[in-house]
């Protein structure tokens, strides 16, 4: 199987304020281009696109292509299931099969395991439940996506040697980052003999949009490589990586990714050195490390579009703009009909949910200062 997977979580939208309003005709062209080039792996989840991603997969893939053509990964939303019952788990799993229009999943994952959600999975006996589904043939391979430190990963893999693979946030920027621990987690998975599926190879799009001064040396070295391709090549070139997921948002990205992943050249030591330097410079910029996964948004009691605010904050900080004039107007527009940063009631839900372990409330307060108070 080719190493590139189609992540169905950053699909193009008709309305940027509504994650459920996906541009179906564009996604249809993207899916068709992906499959026609011999790629086959799709990744969805219960919570993506306000619960619509699985339905979109059914309409555009399962109902239009035969089952042998594609491979599908879906996930149990354990991160959202604190206080739920094993019956809820069973209902969700069967809902997912029907929403996706399939009889079985090729890969199935516990979604977003960390120290906290692992406790939920233990109390619901999620591993045991999913192993039963595997025995019944409803799951071919069982795994989990993971967002915590390497020692927690070691503990989960030691207690659950039955899993077939792990999905890790792995990119050159987070490789040595102490919060994400990409390298340490990767090495832990390898030590346990588990194949790795890579998520966030371009860190929510950040590594595809490097500021000019950081991107320039990369362009000079390989003028025909897109900036995003550097990040995907880095992940794909690691031993033990079976799939690299890309959350593609337009046709150009599908065409670029599928072209270079057809026969990806490995990175040499000079390339790796450049990436190390790029990561070093990029990490010194005053940006919030949000990957725009939107996990925090669903539970925000004030409907604050947290990652949308962080996106403009990062862009303006990196280009040294102060949030006045046009930027303030943009913020006003973004906040119409939704919560403003100043509406935050400090309930802490976002920080409990954030897989990047960000101090979301601190950053929301900064957004408020920049765009509402102009400080
Ligand atoms: S702390 Fe603020 S931003 Fe975070 S979920 Fe609560 S209200 Fe929303
Ligand atoms: S703040 Fe955290 S949970 Fe929210 S979108 Fe960003 S990375 Fe995801």
XYZ file of C-alpha atoms and ligand atoms in Angstrom:
391
model
C 0.000 0.000 0.000
C 1.196 3.523 -0.783
C 2.280 5.481 2.273
C 0.035 8.545 1.958
C -3.346 8.630 3.744
C -6.204 11.075 3.147
C -7.187 12.660 6.476
C -10.831 13.737 6.271
C -10.667 16.426 8.943
C -9.586 19.595 7.172
C -11.903 19.405 4.198
C -12.725 22.600 2.248
C -15.702 24.515 3.645
C -18.438 26.663 2.078
C -18.680 28.646 5.275
C -15.549 29.015 7.409
C -17.756 29.415 10.463
C -19.522 26.093 9.941
C -17.407 22.929 9.987
C -20.391 20.903 8.807
C -20.760 22.851 5.533
C -18.190 21.017 3.452
C -17.720 21.767 -0.255
C -18.838 18.334 -1.463
C -18.164 18.852 -5.159
C -14.569 19.863 -4.462
C -14.038 16.969 -2.042
C -15.429 14.616 -4.693
C -12.757 15.792 -7.135
C -10.082 15.455 -4.456
C -11.166 11.917 -3.530
C -11.336 10.870 -7.186
C -7.861 12.259 -7.911
C -6.455 10.499 -4.827
C -7.951 7.114 -5.757
C -7.171 7.411 -9.476
C -3.479 7.773 -8.590
C -3.507 4.432 -6.777
C -3.790 5.677 -3.190
C -6.361 4.017 -0.968
C -6.194 4.923 2.734
C -8.783 7.267 4.323
C -8.891 8.425 7.916
C -12.059 9.747 9.551
C -13.452 10.098 13.079
C -16.738 10.481 14.903
C -16.096 14.114 15.793
C -14.558 15.458 12.575
C -16.476 18.204 10.783
C -19.153 18.329 13.473
C -19.932 14.649 12.969
C -20.223 14.942 9.166
C -16.865 13.481 8.068
C -18.060 9.853 8.223
C -21.211 10.690 6.213
C -19.084 12.492 3.637
C -16.846 9.446 3.366
C -19.895 7.232 2.754
C -21.352 9.494 0.071
C -18.128 10.172 -1.805
C -16.193 6.928 -1.353
C -18.168 3.967 0.030
C -21.216 4.537 -2.198
C -19.121 5.169 -5.330
C -16.238 2.690 -5.110
C -16.032 -1.013 -4.376
C -14.830 -2.043 -0.913
C -11.588 -3.575 -2.234
C -10.458 -0.206 -3.628
C -10.185 1.656 -0.322
C -9.011 1.190 3.254
C -10.751 3.018 6.069
C -9.716 4.062 9.567
C -12.223 5.330 12.137
C -11.981 6.088 15.856
C -13.804 5.686 19.173
C -14.025 9.175 20.753
C -12.757 8.125 24.205
C -11.608 11.680 24.836
C -15.296 12.687 24.917
C -16.642 9.675 26.801
C -15.979 10.392 30.445
C -19.154 9.400 32.316
C -20.541 7.410 29.357
C -21.462 3.717 29.536
C -20.246 0.627 27.645
C -23.649 0.655 25.880
C -22.896 4.144 24.526
C -19.645 2.747 23.164
C -21.458 -0.068 21.368
C -24.000 2.380 19.944
C -21.276 4.715 18.651
C -19.374 1.861 17.005
C -22.444 0.618 15.133
C -23.458 4.177 14.207
C -20.033 4.614 12.688
C -20.293 1.493 10.538
C -23.587 2.729 9.182
C -22.504 6.372 8.750
C -19.437 5.207 6.813
C -21.457 2.682 4.783
C -19.100 -0.225 5.503
C -19.310 -3.665 7.157
C -15.883 -3.460 8.739
C -13.033 -1.031 9.414
C -9.533 -1.774 8.151
C -8.029 0.205 11.024
C -9.867 1.272 14.151
C -8.408 3.467 16.878
C -9.121 4.729 20.355
C -9.110 8.454 19.619
C -6.641 10.737 21.354
C -5.316 8.654 24.242
C -3.499 10.513 26.981
C -3.140 9.846 30.702
C -6.670 11.126 31.358
C -8.558 9.510 28.448
C -6.703 6.252 29.119
C -8.513 6.169 32.488
C -11.826 6.568 30.638
C -10.875 3.752 28.247
C -10.020 1.530 31.206
C -13.310 2.223 32.963
C -15.309 1.513 29.783
C -13.132 -1.520 28.933
C -12.694 -0.032 25.476
C -9.689 -2.167 24.510
C -11.593 -5.318 25.482
C -14.736 -4.214 23.618
C -12.795 -3.400 20.462
C -10.849 -6.665 20.639
C -14.227 -8.440 20.580
C -15.180 -6.466 17.476
C -11.885 -7.522 15.929
C -12.660 -11.170 16.678
C -16.034 -10.679 14.953
C -14.245 -9.341 11.856
C -15.577 -5.788 12.242
C -12.038 -4.462 12.725
C -8.987 -5.773 10.894
C -6.321 -3.886 12.867
C -6.689 -2.194 16.251
C -4.662 0.793 17.412
C -4.871 4.163 19.122
C -3.914 7.737 18.409
C -1.773 9.215 21.122
C -1.083 12.677 22.590
C 1.031 12.496 25.694
C 4.532 11.802 26.915
C 6.587 8.773 25.905
C 6.479 7.200 29.379
C 2.659 7.114 29.225
C 2.872 5.544 25.762
C 5.254 2.935 27.141
C 2.750 2.152 29.901
C -0.207 1.790 27.466
C 1.777 -0.433 25.096
C 3.036 -2.576 27.956
C -0.509 -3.061 29.258
C -1.947 -3.590 25.752
C 0.486 -5.620 23.675
C -2.498 -6.729 21.558
C -2.640 -3.453 19.596
C -1.484 -3.667 16.001
C -0.237 -0.094 15.495
C -0.047 3.376 17.023
C -0.796 6.772 15.503
C 1.568 9.541 16.582
C 1.970 13.262 16.102
C 5.282 13.230 14.317
C 6.994 16.052 12.451
C 10.416 17.662 12.288
C 9.268 20.636 14.375
C 8.040 18.506 17.304
C 10.827 15.931 16.970
C 12.760 17.152 20.003
C 9.933 19.167 21.602
C 9.595 18.226 25.265
C 5.819 18.742 25.287
C 5.032 16.577 22.243
C 8.049 14.244 22.366
C 7.737 13.054 18.761
C 11.119 11.307 18.726
C 10.733 9.678 22.123
C 7.214 8.441 21.310
C 8.366 7.130 17.934
C 11.277 5.270 19.561
C 8.926 3.840 22.192
C 6.583 2.490 19.500
C 9.532 0.982 17.619
C 10.823 -0.633 20.820
C 7.419 -2.279 21.251
C 7.525 -3.457 17.622
C 4.487 -1.402 16.550
C 4.142 0.162 13.107
C 3.526 3.914 13.257
C 0.895 5.917 11.440
C 1.839 9.580 11.366
C -0.626 12.386 12.065
C 0.085 16.110 11.891
C 3.185 15.742 9.679
C 2.772 19.433 8.748
C 1.584 20.441 12.240
C -1.903 21.568 11.274
C -0.594 23.321 8.142
C 2.055 25.395 9.979
C 4.970 23.637 8.301
C 3.394 24.262 4.905
C 3.327 28.011 5.539
C 6.804 28.789 6.826
C 7.697 32.478 6.937
C 9.822 33.516 3.910
C 13.151 33.712 5.719
C 12.764 30.137 7.023
C 11.455 28.728 3.739
C 14.138 30.324 1.559
C 17.021 27.899 2.287
C 14.642 24.980 1.662
C 13.585 26.394 -1.708
C 17.211 27.003 -2.619
C 18.202 23.414 -1.913
C 15.269 21.776 -3.736
C 13.467 24.355 -5.903
C 11.001 21.735 -7.155
C 9.891 20.576 -3.676
C 6.880 22.249 -2.076
C 7.446 23.414 1.505
C 4.765 20.996 2.767
C 6.527 18.124 1.007
C 9.640 18.616 3.164
C 7.584 17.844 6.253
C 5.764 14.854 4.754
C 9.019 13.448 3.345
C 10.611 13.729 6.790
C 7.862 11.605 8.360
C 7.629 9.133 5.477
C 11.350 8.460 5.453
C 11.384 7.031 8.985
C 11.597 3.264 9.317
C 8.490 1.646 10.749
C 6.185 4.389 9.433
C 3.447 2.667 7.468
C 1.215 5.643 6.578
C 1.546 9.411 6.702
C -1.798 11.182 6.991
C -2.309 14.484 5.296
C -5.397 16.550 6.116
C -5.825 17.827 2.587
C -7.968 20.928 2.016
C -7.824 21.518 -1.726
C -7.125 19.771 -5.016
C -3.643 21.298 -5.368
C -2.573 19.646 -2.121
C -3.898 16.277 -3.305
C -2.033 16.613 -6.601
C 1.208 17.736 -4.937
C 1.138 15.089 -2.181
C 0.215 12.229 -4.486
C 2.920 13.265 -6.991
C 5.905 13.338 -4.654
C 4.686 10.406 -2.552
C 4.640 8.256 -5.697
C 8.366 7.884 -5.329
C 9.565 10.015 -2.408
C 13.306 10.641 -2.360
C 14.776 10.178 1.105
C 16.146 13.182 2.923
C 19.943 13.255 3.124
C 22.003 14.601 6.018
C 22.138 18.087 4.428
C 18.333 18.165 4.143
C 17.921 17.034 7.743
C 20.299 19.714 8.968
C 18.265 22.373 7.158
C 15.065 21.091 8.775
C 16.686 21.148 12.185
C 17.639 24.793 11.643
C 14.166 25.638 10.297
C 12.577 24.125 13.416
C 14.936 26.060 15.662
C 14.153 29.417 14.040
C 10.427 28.694 13.786
C 10.191 27.746 17.457
C 11.698 31.091 18.454
C 8.783 32.972 16.824
C 6.027 34.237 19.132
C 3.336 31.823 17.934
C 0.748 29.647 19.685
C 1.382 25.946 18.999
C -2.244 25.252 18.080
C -2.787 22.665 15.327
C -6.404 23.777 14.737
C -7.745 20.299 15.572
C -10.855 22.020 17.033
C -11.265 19.463 19.848
C -11.591 22.344 22.324
C -14.369 24.127 20.429
C -17.162 21.590 20.832
C -17.288 21.879 24.615
C -16.735 25.622 24.956
C -19.822 26.972 26.789
C -19.306 30.371 25.140
C -18.860 29.058 21.572
C -15.498 30.734 21.227
C -13.827 29.696 17.941
C -10.494 29.267 19.715
C -8.290 28.017 16.819
C -9.660 30.652 14.421
C -8.551 33.385 16.800
C -5.203 31.685 17.319
C -4.662 31.535 13.555
C -4.987 35.278 13.068
C -3.049 35.959 16.274
C -0.134 33.835 15.018
C -0.185 35.372 11.570
C -0.194 38.904 12.981
C 2.457 38.237 15.618
C 4.801 36.587 13.122
C 4.444 39.520 10.736
C 4.737 41.946 13.656
C 1.276 43.482 13.250
C -0.445 44.806 16.331
C -4.079 43.813 15.849
C -5.314 47.283 14.946
C -7.299 48.503 11.898
C -7.923 45.767 9.330
C -6.872 42.998 11.719
C -9.327 44.183 14.354
C -12.083 44.272 11.722
C -11.211 40.717 10.719
C -11.459 39.639 14.340
C -14.855 41.363 14.650
C -16.079 39.505 11.567
C -14.781 36.167 12.845
C -16.541 36.685 16.147
C -19.941 37.647 14.699
C -22.529 35.199 16.065
C -19.851 33.468 18.138
C -18.102 34.061 21.433
C -15.457 36.756 21.725
C -12.239 36.176 23.658
C -13.651 38.462 26.362
C -16.606 36.069 26.829
C -14.305 33.385 28.250
C -15.462 32.293 31.710
C -12.274 30.357 32.490
C -14.079 27.044 32.877
C -10.923 25.195 31.774
C -12.717 22.747 29.435
C -10.477 23.687 26.513
C -7.283 22.994 28.431
C -8.539 19.602 29.597
C -9.301 18.665 25.978
C -6.324 20.159 24.135
C -4.081 17.371 22.802
C -1.225 19.881 22.525
C -1.522 20.661 26.262
C -1.692 24.399 25.556
C -2.456 27.044 28.141
C -5.508 28.016 26.108
C -6.957 30.454 28.677
C -3.699 32.402 28.843
C -3.629 32.709 25.035
C -7.307 33.657 24.852
C -6.545 36.482 27.284
C -3.768 37.639 24.937
C -6.170 37.531 21.965
C -8.534 39.711 23.969
C -5.783 42.227 24.681
C -4.608 42.402 21.072
C -7.974 42.554 19.258
C -10.381 43.953 21.811
C -8.197 46.291 23.807
C -5.478 46.934 21.203
C -2.586 46.469 23.615
S -11.972 28.403 29.397
Fe -12.894 29.951 28.077
S -12.292 29.390 25.996
Fe -11.909 27.614 27.310
S -13.785 26.388 27.109
Fe -14.068 27.688 28.922
S -15.101 29.514 28.143
Fe -14.287 28.422 26.358
S -6.242 24.966 21.243
Fe -5.660 22.809 21.361
S -7.597 21.680 21.190
Fe -7.977 23.760 20.492
S -7.712 23.653 18.288
Fe -5.750 24.299 19.156
S -4.598 22.412 19.430
Fe -6.727 21.819 19.119
